[in-house]
Amino acid sequence: MSKSKIPDRSQDWSKVRAQFPFFKNNPGAIFFDSASTTQKPESVLRAESRFYRRECSNAGRASYANSTRTSARIESARVAVARFINGNAEDIVFTSGATESLNTVALAWGLKNLEDGDEIMVCMQDHKSAVRPWLNLQELLARFGKTINIVPFGIHKEGDYELADIRNGLSPRTRLIALVHVHHVYGMDMEVETIRDIVGGDVLISLDASQSIAHRQIDLNKLKVDFLSFSGHKMFAMNGSGVLWVSPRCRNMLTSIKPGGGYAEQNSLQALLESGTPNIPAVLSLESAIAFIEKLGMERIETRLHELTRTLYKEIKDIPGINFSPGYGLCGCPQGFGILSFCFDQASTSDLAFALDAENIMLRSGDHCQTKSLDEGGGNEPQYLRASLQIYNTEEEIKELAQVLRHLVG
Ligand SMILES: Cc1ncc(COP(=O)(O)O)c(C=O)c1O
C-alpha cells in the first residue's frame, strides 16, 4: 500500500480549523462551498495587512529600498509557486485568477499561432472559464477572415472525459486540447497523463488546475502539459491572485495581449504578459498560502479530503430520492477530491439551497458556470447541489447536512 493511502490520524484538524477566522466570526455556519472559494487562514490575512500597513510601495519602478524589497518579495513568491508545482520561476506569470490565465492562453498563444482550418478540442461540460476563451477566440479570428474549428468532447457518466471522443476528434489539424485537472462539478481526476499519451507530443495541452491546486500534488514533470492555470483564492490565498505557468517550449510562441508599463526584465515572459502594477498583496498572499499548505503537507491534505468525501457519500447516499451527478457518487472509485454533486427527485435544488441557507449551511446550486445554451454547445444537465469540502470541514458538519437534507426531502 502506498504511503498516501494510509489514513493520517496524527493531524489534529480542529487546530487547523481554528486558524480560519471565518469560523470564529460565524459560529454554527457550515461552509461547503470551497470549490467556489476557500476560507483564508490567519497567516494569509496577516500577509495582506502587513503589506498595506508596513510595506506599501510599487514594485520594480523605483530605487528606494522599500520598493526594491517589494520587487524582491514578488520574486520570492514566484519561486515559491514554481517550487509548489515543480516548475521554474521564469515560467510563472502572475494573473488576477484562472479566468485571466485561461484567456491569456487563448489570446497570447492563439492569436499568434492559429491558421485557417486549425482545430482546438474543448469539453463543453467544463467550467465556462475553460471553454469561453476558445469560443471568443474563434469569433475574433472570424472577424479577420480566419476560421478555426472547436471540436467538442464529452464526459461519461462516471465523471471522466470520454477518451473515445478524444481519439475520434483528433486530426492532423488539432493544435491544442483544453483540459481540467479535477472537474468543478463532478470532482474527478480527469486522467491528464493518459490524455497526453493519446494526443501525442505535438498537440499542446492547456490544463486548468483550479480545482486541484489545493487538493493534490501538482508535478509539472509528470503532467507534461504546456500551460497550467489556477486561482489563488481557491487555495487559501487572496482574491485577485492567479497563476499561469508556460512550458519552455511555448515561451516564444506568445504575443502580448495587454501591453503597458511593467517592471520585469526585457524579453522575459513576465515583460510580455505581466504589464501594469501587479496586485502585490494578492501575489504575496500566494506565498503565505503555499507555506500554509506545505506546513500541513499536501499528502495529508489529500488523504483528509479523501476521508471527508467518503464520509459525505456514506452519509447521504441512502437519502430517499437522491441522484448523484457523474463523479464520485456513481463511479465507485476509492478517491474523491472533496466535491460531490447531487439532486433529488422530490425537490428542486434551488429550493433546497435556500432551505439549507436558512439552516446556516452554505453550498452551491445553479448552473455551476457550465455552458448551458445549445448554441454554445452545452447540454441539458440536471441542476445539482454541489457540496465542496476543505480541510477545515468536519465529520459533524457532514452529519448535520445529511440530517437536514433528510428532513427537507422526507
Ligand atoms: C475549473 C474552474 N476553472 C476556472 C474557474 C474560474 O476561476 P476564477 O473565477 O477564480 O477565475 C473556476 C472557478 O470556479 C473553476 O472551478
CSV table of N, CA, C and O in Angstrom, one decimal, residues 73-94 213 216-222 228 230 235 243 245 284-298:
chain,number,residue,atom,x,y,z
A,73,ARG,N,10.2,40.6,-3.0
A,73,ARG,CA,9.2,39.7,-2.4
A,73,ARG,C,8.3,39.1,-3.4
A,73,ARG,O,7.8,38.0,-3.3
A,74,ILE,N,8.0,39.9,-4.5
A,74,ILE,CA,7.3,39.3,-5.6
A,74,ILE,C,8.0,38.1,-6.2
A,74,ILE,O,7.5,37.1,-6.5
A,75,GLU,N,9.3,38.3,-6.4
A,75,GLU,CA,10.1,37.3,-7.0
A,75,GLU,C,10.2,36.1,-6.1
A,75,GLU,O,10.3,34.9,-6.5
A,76,SER,N,10.2,36.3,-4.8
A,76,SER,CA,10.3,35.2,-3.8
A,76,SER,C,8.9,34.4,-3.9
A,76,SER,O,8.9,33.2,-3.8
A,77,ALA,N,7.8,35.1,-4.1
A,77,ALA,CA,6.5,34.4,-4.3
A,77,ALA,C,6.6,33.6,-5.5
A,77,ALA,O,6.1,32.5,-5.6
A,78,ARG,N,7.2,34.1,-6.6
A,78,ARG,CA,7.3,33.4,-7.8
A,78,ARG,C,8.1,32.1,-7.6
A,78,ARG,O,7.7,31.0,-8.2
A,79,VAL,N,9.2,32.2,-6.9
A,79,VAL,CA,10.0,31.0,-6.6
A,79,VAL,C,9.1,30.0,-5.8
A,79,VAL,O,9.2,28.8,-6.1
A,80,ALA,N,8.4,30.5,-4.9
A,80,ALA,CA,7.5,29.6,-4.0
A,80,ALA,C,6.5,28.9,-4.9
A,80,ALA,O,6.3,27.6,-4.8
A,81,VAL,N,5.9,29.6,-5.8
A,81,VAL,CA,4.8,29.0,-6.7
A,81,VAL,C,5.5,27.9,-7.6
A,81,VAL,O,5.0,26.8,-7.8
A,82,ALA,N,6.7,28.3,-8.1
A,82,ALA,CA,7.4,27.4,-9.0
A,82,ALA,C,7.7,26.1,-8.3
A,82,ALA,O,7.5,25.0,-8.8
A,83,ARG,N,8.2,26.2,-7.1
A,83,ARG,CA,8.6,25.0,-6.3
A,83,ARG,C,7.3,24.2,-6.0
A,83,ARG,O,7.3,22.9,-6.1
A,84,PHE,N,6.2,24.9,-5.7
A,84,PHE,CA,4.9,24.2,-5.4
A,84,PHE,C,4.4,23.3,-6.5
A,84,PHE,O,3.8,22.2,-6.3
A,85,ILE,N,4.7,23.7,-7.7
A,85,ILE,CA,4.2,22.9,-8.9
A,85,ILE,C,5.3,22.2,-9.6
A,85,ILE,O,5.1,21.6,-10.7
A,86,ASN,N,6.5,22.3,-9.1
A,86,ASN,CA,7.7,21.6,-9.7
A,86,ASN,C,8.0,22.2,-11.0
A,86,ASN,O,8.2,21.5,-12.0
A,87,GLY,N,8.0,23.5,-11.1
A,87,GLY,CA,8.4,24.2,-12.3
A,87,GLY,C,9.5,25.2,-12.0
A,87,GLY,O,10.1,25.2,-10.9
A,88,ASN,N,9.8,26.1,-13.0
A,88,ASN,CA,10.8,27.1,-12.8
A,88,ASN,C,10.2,28.5,-12.7
A,88,ASN,O,9.2,28.8,-13.4
A,89,ALA,N,10.8,29.3,-11.9
A,89,ALA,CA,10.2,30.7,-11.6
A,89,ALA,C,10.1,31.5,-12.9
A,89,ALA,O,9.1,32.3,-13.1
A,90,GLU,N,11.0,31.3,-13.8
A,90,GLU,CA,11.0,32.2,-15.1
A,90,GLU,C,9.8,31.9,-15.9
A,90,GLU,O,9.4,32.6,-16.8
A,91,ASP,N,9.1,30.7,-15.6
A,91,ASP,CA,7.9,30.3,-16.4
A,91,ASP,C,6.6,30.7,-15.8
A,91,ASP,O,5.5,30.3,-16.3
A,92,ILE,N,6.7,31.4,-14.6
A,92,ILE,CA,5.5,31.7,-13.9
A,92,ILE,C,5.0,33.1,-14.2
A,92,ILE,O,5.8,34.1,-14.1
A,93,VAL,N,3.8,33.3,-14.6
A,93,VAL,CA,3.2,34.6,-14.8
A,93,VAL,C,2.1,34.8,-13.7
A,93,VAL,O,1.2,33.9,-13.6
A,94,PHE,N,2.1,36.0,-13.1
A,94,PHE,CA,1.0,36.3,-12.1
A,94,PHE,C,-0.1,36.9,-12.9
A,94,PHE,O,0.1,37.8,-13.7
A,213,ILE,N,-5.5,22.5,-7.3
A,213,ILE,CA,-4.3,23.1,-6.7
A,213,ILE,C,-4.3,23.0,-5.2
A,213,ILE,O,-3.2,22.9,-4.6
A,216,ARG,N,-4.4,18.3,-4.3
A,216,ARG,CA,-3.5,17.2,-4.7
A,216,ARG,C,-2.1,17.8,-5.2
A,216,ARG,O,-2.1,18.9,-5.6
A,217,GLN,N,-1.1,17.0,-5.1
A,217,GLN,CA,0.2,17.5,-5.5
A,217,GLN,C,0.2,17.7,-7.0
A,217,GLN,O,-0.3,16.8,-7.8
A,218,ILE,N,0.7,18.8,-7.4
A,218,ILE,CA,0.8,19.0,-8.9
A,218,ILE,C,2.3,18.9,-9.2
A,218,ILE,O,3.1,19.7,-8.7
A,219,ASP,N,2.6,18.1,-10.2
A,219,ASP,CA,4.0,17.9,-10.6
A,219,ASP,C,4.1,18.0,-12.1
A,219,ASP,O,3.7,17.2,-12.8
A,220,LEU,N,4.6,19.2,-12.5
A,220,LEU,CA,4.6,19.5,-13.9
A,220,LEU,C,5.5,18.5,-14.7
A,220,LEU,O,5.2,18.3,-15.9
A,221,ASN,N,6.4,17.9,-14.0
A,221,ASN,CA,7.3,16.9,-14.8
A,221,ASN,C,6.4,15.7,-15.1
A,221,ASN,O,6.7,15.1,-16.2
A,222,LYS,N,5.5,15.4,-14.3
A,222,LYS,CA,4.6,14.2,-14.6
A,222,LYS,C,3.5,14.5,-15.5
A,222,LYS,O,3.1,13.8,-16.4
A,228,LEU,N,-0.5,25.8,-17.6
A,228,LEU,CA,-1.2,25.5,-16.3
A,228,LEU,C,-1.8,26.7,-15.7
A,228,LEU,O,-1.1,27.7,-15.6
A,230,PHE,N,-4.4,28.5,-12.6
A,230,PHE,CA,-5.2,28.4,-11.4
A,230,PHE,C,-5.3,29.7,-10.7
A,230,PHE,O,-4.6,30.7,-11.0
A,235,MET,N,-7.1,28.4,-3.1
A,235,MET,CA,-6.1,27.7,-2.4
A,235,MET,C,-5.6,28.5,-1.2
A,235,MET,O,-4.4,28.5,-0.9
A,243,VAL,N,-2.3,32.3,-11.3
A,243,VAL,CA,-1.0,31.9,-11.9
A,243,VAL,C,-1.3,31.3,-13.3
A,243,VAL,O,-2.3,30.6,-13.5
A,245,TRP,N,1.3,29.2,-15.7
A,245,TRP,CA,2.7,28.6,-16.0
A,245,TRP,C,2.7,28.3,-17.5
A,245,TRP,O,1.8,27.7,-18.0
A,284,LEU,N,1.7,38.3,-2.9
A,284,LEU,CA,2.4,37.9,-1.6
A,284,LEU,C,1.6,36.9,-0.8
A,284,LEU,O,2.1,36.0,-0.2
A,285,SER,N,0.2,37.0,-0.9
A,285,SER,CA,-0.6,36.0,-0.2
A,285,SER,C,-0.5,34.6,-0.7
A,285,SER,O,-0.7,33.6,0.0
A,286,LEU,N,-0.1,34.5,-2.0
A,286,LEU,CA,0.1,33.2,-2.6
A,286,LEU,C,1.3,32.5,-1.9
A,286,LEU,O,1.2,31.3,-1.6
A,287,GLU,N,2.3,33.3,-1.6
A,287,GLU,CA,3.5,32.6,-0.9
A,287,GLU,C,3.0,32.2,0.5
A,287,GLU,O,3.4,31.1,1.0
A,288,SER,N,2.2,33.0,1.2
A,288,SER,CA,1.8,32.6,2.6
A,288,SER,C,0.9,31.4,2.5
A,288,SER,O,0.9,30.5,3.3
A,289,ALA,N,0.0,31.3,1.4
A,289,ALA,CA,-0.9,30.2,1.3
A,289,ALA,C,-0.1,28.9,1.0
A,289,ALA,O,-0.4,27.8,1.6
A,290,ILE,N,0.9,29.0,0.2
A,290,ILE,CA,1.8,27.9,-0.1
A,290,ILE,C,2.5,27.4,1.2
A,290,ILE,O,2.6,26.2,1.5
A,291,ALA,N,3.0,28.4,2.0
A,291,ALA,CA,3.6,28.0,3.3
A,291,ALA,C,2.6,27.3,4.2
A,291,ALA,O,3.0,26.3,4.8
A,292,PHE,N,1.4,27.7,4.2
A,292,PHE,CA,0.4,27.1,5.0
A,292,PHE,C,0.1,25.7,4.5
A,292,PHE,O,0.1,24.7,5.3
A,293,ILE,N,0.0,25.5,3.2
A,293,ILE,CA,-0.2,24.1,2.7
A,293,ILE,C,1.0,23.2,2.9
A,293,ILE,O,0.8,22.1,3.3
A,294,GLU,N,2.2,23.8,2.7
A,294,GLU,CA,3.4,22.9,2.8
A,294,GLU,C,3.6,22.5,4.3
A,294,GLU,O,4.1,21.4,4.5
A,295,LYS,N,3.2,23.4,5.2
A,295,LYS,CA,3.4,23.0,6.6
A,295,LYS,C,2.5,21.8,7.0
A,295,LYS,O,2.9,20.9,7.7
A,296,LEU,N,1.3,21.8,6.4
A,296,LEU,CA,0.4,20.7,6.7
A,296,LEU,C,0.9,19.5,5.9
A,296,LEU,O,0.7,18.3,6.3
A,297,GLY,N,1.3,19.7,4.6
A,297,GLY,CA,1.7,18.6,3.7
A,297,GLY,C,0.6,18.3,2.8
A,297,GLY,O,-0.5,18.0,3.3
A,298,MET,N,0.9,18.4,1.5
A,298,MET,CA,-0.2,18.1,0.5
A,298,MET,C,-0.7,16.7,0.6
A,298,MET,O,-1.9,16.4,0.4
